[in-house]
Short mmCIF file of C-alpha atoms and ligand atoms in Angstrom, two decimals:
data_model
loop_
_atom_site.label_atom_id
_atom_site.label_comp_id
_atom_site.label_asym_id
_atom_site.label_seq_id
_atom_site.Cartn_x
_atom_site.Cartn_y
_atom_site.Cartn_z
CA MET A 1 133.39 25.19 134.02
CA SER A 2 135.95 26.69 131.77
CA ASP A 3 135.23 30.04 130.21
CA THR A 4 135.34 28.09 126.85
CA GLU A 5 132.66 26.05 127.89
CA HIS A 6 130.50 28.61 129.20
CA ARG A 7 130.85 30.86 125.84
CA GLU A 8 129.86 27.31 124.00
CA ARG A 9 126.73 26.84 126.36
CA ILE A 10 125.54 30.33 126.06
CA ALA A 11 125.94 30.20 121.97
CA GLN A 12 123.87 26.88 122.38
CA ASN A 13 121.28 28.14 124.24
CA TYR A 14 121.21 31.47 122.43
CA GLN A 15 120.43 28.98 118.95
CA ALA A 16 117.80 27.42 120.84
CA VAL A 17 115.93 30.51 122.03
CA LEU A 18 116.08 31.40 118.43
CA GLU A 19 114.72 28.35 117.09
CA ASP A 20 111.74 28.64 119.78
CA VAL A 21 110.97 32.26 119.05
CA ALA A 22 111.01 31.38 115.03
CA LEU A 23 108.72 28.60 115.80
CA ALA A 24 106.40 30.82 118.06
CA THR A 25 106.42 33.33 115.48
CA LYS A 26 105.48 31.20 112.56
CA GLN A 27 102.80 29.48 114.78
CA GLY A 28 101.28 32.91 115.50
CA GLY A 29 101.13 33.75 111.66
CA ARG A 30 103.56 36.46 112.27
CA GLN A 31 106.71 37.49 110.21
CA SER A 32 110.02 36.44 111.58
CA HIS A 33 111.22 40.26 111.30
CA ASP A 34 108.21 41.15 113.64
CA VAL A 35 109.74 40.01 117.23
CA LYS A 36 113.09 41.18 118.45
CA ILE A 37 114.76 39.20 121.14
CA ILE A 38 116.42 41.28 123.81
CA GLY A 39 118.68 39.67 125.71
CA VAL A 40 118.29 40.25 129.41
CA THR A 41 121.61 40.06 131.14
CA LYS A 42 121.07 41.49 134.38
CA TYR A 43 122.20 37.84 135.78
CA VAL A 44 125.73 38.18 134.49
CA ASP A 45 129.11 40.19 134.58
CA ALA A 46 130.50 42.18 131.55
CA ALA A 47 132.51 39.15 130.45
CA THR A 48 129.30 36.63 130.35
CA THR A 49 127.34 39.36 128.73
CA ALA A 50 130.21 39.54 125.99
CA ALA A 51 129.62 35.53 125.34
CA LEU A 52 126.25 36.47 124.48
CA VAL A 53 127.15 39.23 122.21
CA HIS A 54 129.69 37.15 120.21
CA ALA A 55 126.70 34.70 120.05
CA GLY A 56 124.86 37.10 118.08
CA CYS A 57 122.39 38.73 120.51
CA HIS A 58 123.21 42.34 120.21
CA SER A 59 120.05 43.66 121.70
CA LEU A 60 120.50 43.64 125.79
CA GLY A 61 118.37 44.63 128.41
CA GLU A 62 119.40 45.88 132.02
CA ASN A 63 117.25 46.31 134.92
CA ARG A 64 119.64 48.64 136.72
CA PRO A 65 120.73 51.96 135.12
CA GLN A 66 123.94 51.88 136.92
CA VAL A 67 124.95 48.54 135.43
CA LEU A 68 123.78 49.37 132.23
CA TRP A 69 126.19 51.99 131.91
CA GLN A 70 128.90 50.17 133.90
CA LYS A 71 128.73 47.79 131.10
CA ALA A 72 128.32 50.00 128.18
CA GLU A 73 131.75 51.36 129.49
CA SER A 74 133.26 48.17 130.19
CA ASP A 75 136.62 46.76 128.34
CA GLU A 76 134.52 43.58 127.45
CA LEU A 77 131.46 45.71 125.88
CA ALA A 78 132.53 49.32 124.90
CA SER A 79 133.81 48.33 121.51
CA GLN A 80 130.88 46.30 120.63
CA ALA A 81 127.82 47.79 118.79
CA ILE A 82 125.03 47.02 121.11
CA ASP A 83 121.45 48.40 121.12
CA TRP A 84 120.56 48.78 124.93
CA HIS A 85 117.15 48.33 126.49
CA MET A 86 116.47 49.60 130.14
CA ILE A 87 113.69 47.29 131.60
CA GLY A 88 113.70 48.11 135.07
CA HIS A 89 112.64 50.93 137.50
CA VAL A 90 114.43 54.04 136.70
CA GLN A 91 115.68 56.96 139.53
CA ARG A 92 115.49 60.22 137.79
CA ASN A 93 118.83 61.00 139.07
CA LYS A 94 120.47 58.10 136.89
CA LEU A 95 118.75 59.01 133.48
CA ARG A 96 121.45 61.57 132.59
CA ARG A 97 124.72 59.29 132.44
CA MET A 98 122.32 56.04 131.16
CA MET A 99 121.17 58.03 128.34
CA ARG A 100 124.57 58.47 127.01
CA TYR A 101 123.84 55.31 125.41
CA GLN A 102 120.69 55.73 124.13
CA PRO A 103 118.46 52.88 125.42
CA MET A 104 114.82 52.39 124.74
CA ILE A 105 113.40 52.73 128.29
CA HIS A 106 110.66 50.12 128.78
CA SER A 107 109.79 50.85 132.33
CA VAL A 108 108.50 54.41 132.11
CA ASP A 109 105.88 53.99 135.09
CA SER A 110 105.31 57.53 136.01
CA GLN A 111 104.16 61.01 134.35
CA ARG A 112 107.28 62.26 136.72
CA LEU A 113 109.77 59.68 135.15
CA PHE A 114 108.44 60.59 131.84
CA ASP A 115 108.84 64.30 132.16
CA ALA A 116 112.29 63.75 133.49
CA ILE A 117 113.17 61.81 130.31
CA GLY A 118 111.73 64.99 128.23
CA GLY A 119 113.58 67.46 130.05
CA GLU A 120 117.22 65.45 129.73
CA ALA A 121 116.42 64.59 126.22
CA ALA A 122 115.79 68.53 125.34
CA LEU A 123 119.03 69.26 127.62
CA ALA A 124 121.29 66.87 125.85
CA ASN A 125 119.55 67.73 122.20
CA GLN A 126 118.72 63.78 121.73
CA LYS A 127 116.24 61.35 120.73
CA MET A 128 114.89 59.14 122.91
CA LYS A 129 112.25 55.86 122.52
CA VAL A 130 110.38 54.88 125.49
CA LEU A 131 107.48 52.30 126.33
CA LEU A 132 104.82 52.91 128.85
CA GLU A 133 104.80 50.40 131.43
CA ILE A 134 101.28 49.14 132.52
CA ASN A 135 100.22 46.90 135.37
CA ILE A 136 97.87 44.59 133.52
CA SER A 137 97.66 41.92 136.54
CA GLY A 138 96.77 44.71 139.18
CA ASP A 139 99.46 43.06 141.55
CA ASP A 140 100.47 45.51 144.01
CA SER A 141 104.11 43.74 143.88
CA LYS A 142 104.29 44.72 140.10
CA THR A 143 105.50 48.42 138.85
CA GLY A 144 103.44 50.07 136.10
CA LEU A 145 100.96 52.69 135.28
CA SER A 146 97.39 52.04 135.75
CA VAL A 147 95.06 52.09 132.58
CA GLU A 148 93.73 55.52 133.88
CA ALA A 149 97.42 57.06 134.47
CA LEU A 150 98.42 55.70 131.10
CA ARG A 151 95.40 57.43 129.20
CA ASP A 152 96.28 60.58 130.76
CA LEU A 153 99.86 60.45 129.89
CA LEU A 154 99.19 60.08 126.38
CA GLN A 155 96.56 62.93 126.57
CA ASN A 156 99.17 65.19 128.44
CA GLU A 157 101.34 67.48 126.51
CA PRO A 158 104.02 65.34 124.61
CA HIS A 159 107.73 66.14 124.95
CA PRO A 160 109.06 66.77 120.95
CA GLN A 161 112.24 64.49 121.70
CA VAL A 162 110.66 61.49 123.12
CA SER A 163 108.57 59.13 120.90
CA ILE A 164 106.26 56.85 122.81
CA CYS A 165 106.69 53.59 121.07
CA GLY A 166 104.56 51.25 122.56
CA LEU A 167 103.82 49.10 125.96
CA MET A 168 105.78 46.92 128.06
CA ALA A 169 103.83 44.33 130.51
CA MET A 170 104.60 41.41 132.64
CA ALA A 171 102.24 38.68 133.41
CA GLY A 172 101.32 39.01 137.24
CA LEU A 173 103.41 37.01 140.00
CA GLY A 174 102.87 32.95 139.84
CA SER A 175 100.39 33.38 136.57
CA ASP A 176 100.48 30.00 134.67
CA GLN A 177 100.83 30.14 130.68
CA SER A 178 97.22 30.25 130.03
CA THR A 179 96.51 33.34 132.54
CA ALA A 180 99.80 34.86 131.33
CA ARG A 181 98.33 34.76 127.57
CA GLU A 182 95.10 36.18 128.89
CA GLN A 183 96.88 39.20 130.31
CA PHE A 184 99.31 39.71 126.87
CA ALA A 185 95.71 39.74 124.95
CA LYS A 186 94.50 42.33 127.36
CA VAL A 187 97.54 44.42 126.70
CA ARG A 188 96.89 44.10 122.78
CA ARG A 189 93.45 45.08 123.34
CA LEU A 190 94.14 48.15 125.33
CA ARG A 191 96.97 48.99 123.20
CA ASP A 192 94.68 48.53 119.97
CA GLN A 193 92.26 50.98 122.17
CA LEU A 194 94.56 53.66 122.94
CA ALA A 195 95.96 53.92 119.49
CA ALA A 196 92.58 54.59 118.07
CA GLU A 197 92.21 57.08 121.11
CA SER A 198 95.61 58.92 120.88
CA GLY A 199 96.41 58.85 117.15
CA ASN A 200 99.87 56.98 118.21
CA PRO A 201 100.17 53.66 116.70
CA LEU A 202 102.01 52.19 119.92
CA GLU A 203 103.72 49.79 117.51
CA GLU A 204 105.85 48.25 119.92
CA LEU A 205 104.60 45.61 122.47
CA SER A 206 107.35 44.51 124.82
CA MET A 207 105.97 41.29 126.63
CA GLY A 208 107.04 37.86 127.26
CA MET A 209 109.99 36.29 129.38
CA SER A 210 111.86 33.23 129.58
CA GLY A 211 108.58 31.23 130.85
CA ASP A 212 106.17 32.44 128.57
CA PHE A 213 107.31 34.25 125.33
CA ALA A 214 105.38 31.96 123.02
CA GLU A 215 102.31 33.08 124.50
CA ALA A 216 103.35 36.80 124.28
CA ILE A 217 104.53 36.20 120.97
CA ALA A 218 100.97 34.71 119.80
CA GLU A 219 99.50 37.66 121.35
CA GLY A 220 101.49 40.47 119.30
CA ALA A 221 104.48 40.92 121.24
CA THR A 222 107.12 42.34 119.07
CA MET A 223 109.99 42.25 121.49
CA VAL A 224 110.50 39.42 124.01
CA ARG A 225 112.82 39.98 127.16
CA ILE A 226 114.76 36.78 127.71
CA GLY A 227 117.21 36.24 130.31
CA SER A 228 117.38 32.95 132.64
CA ARG A 229 116.58 30.66 129.18
CA LEU A 230 119.86 32.20 127.92
CA PHE A 231 122.10 31.44 131.14
CA GLU A 232 121.13 27.82 131.88
CA GLY A 233 123.80 25.87 132.57
CA VAL A 234 126.12 28.71 133.49
CA LEU A 235 124.36 30.51 136.61
C1 PLP B 301 114.38 39.63 134.32
C2 PLP B 301 113.58 40.33 133.70
C3 PLP B 301 113.14 39.71 132.50
C4 PLP B 301 113.71 38.42 132.20
O1 PLP B 301 113.24 37.16 132.71
P1 PLP B 301 113.56 35.71 132.89
O2 PLP B 301 112.49 35.14 133.29
O3 PLP B 301 114.94 35.48 133.11
O4 PLP B 301 113.78 35.42 131.31
C5 PLP B 301 112.37 40.45 131.63
N1 PLP B 301 111.60 41.51 131.94
C6 PLP B 301 111.93 42.05 133.16
C7 PLP B 301 111.37 43.61 133.32
C8 PLP B 301 113.02 41.59 134.02
O5 PLP B 301 113.12 42.20 135.15
#
């Protein structure tokens, strides 16, 4: 396939995802501005990522810090206004350079990482937005905080420059769509409970990927992280 064909295919894929998300949003009785699509670009290089941005997707998710900053600094993307999201495990020694690009970090999976973000944000005198990742399926293979660890983190000393905006979750490995939907409902109920306990509304729910975003939207997702659907026919 030529570059032009790749770009056209990505634009078509993005339009199809927009339509499917809009439909799920309507069926769920939600408002269209309630759900943000994060294009997960971990599968592709900077040039292909730029094709998605040109198609209109300005919120991008990466799962490796060094790839996020390499793309943010690349010729193809440096001049674009991109709303970056970090959705994978973050090592603390990668924080400083990544934080230049002000990503929302969805994958806060330990108190230590949260504290490190607080320390770096204070040093750089920078505000950061984070989500707490919950291991909802209980799979050992999945990262994320347990419910108890999450509750502790919300009760511990806050970092003045770090806003905890909500929760992030993934359905368990091999879950079918109805099991995924039950897990997403569990995340929402847990959020409601933690919000009542902590006084932090935890408004954002980052849940749903290519295979289960409709279920996530039905259960209150405010951000869906969609990768493979956007790059069908290109990878
Ligand atoms: C890769 C990834 C996604 C996107 O998954 P797709 O099935 O390709 O849409 C979403 N969230 C996280 C945390 C990921 O690592």
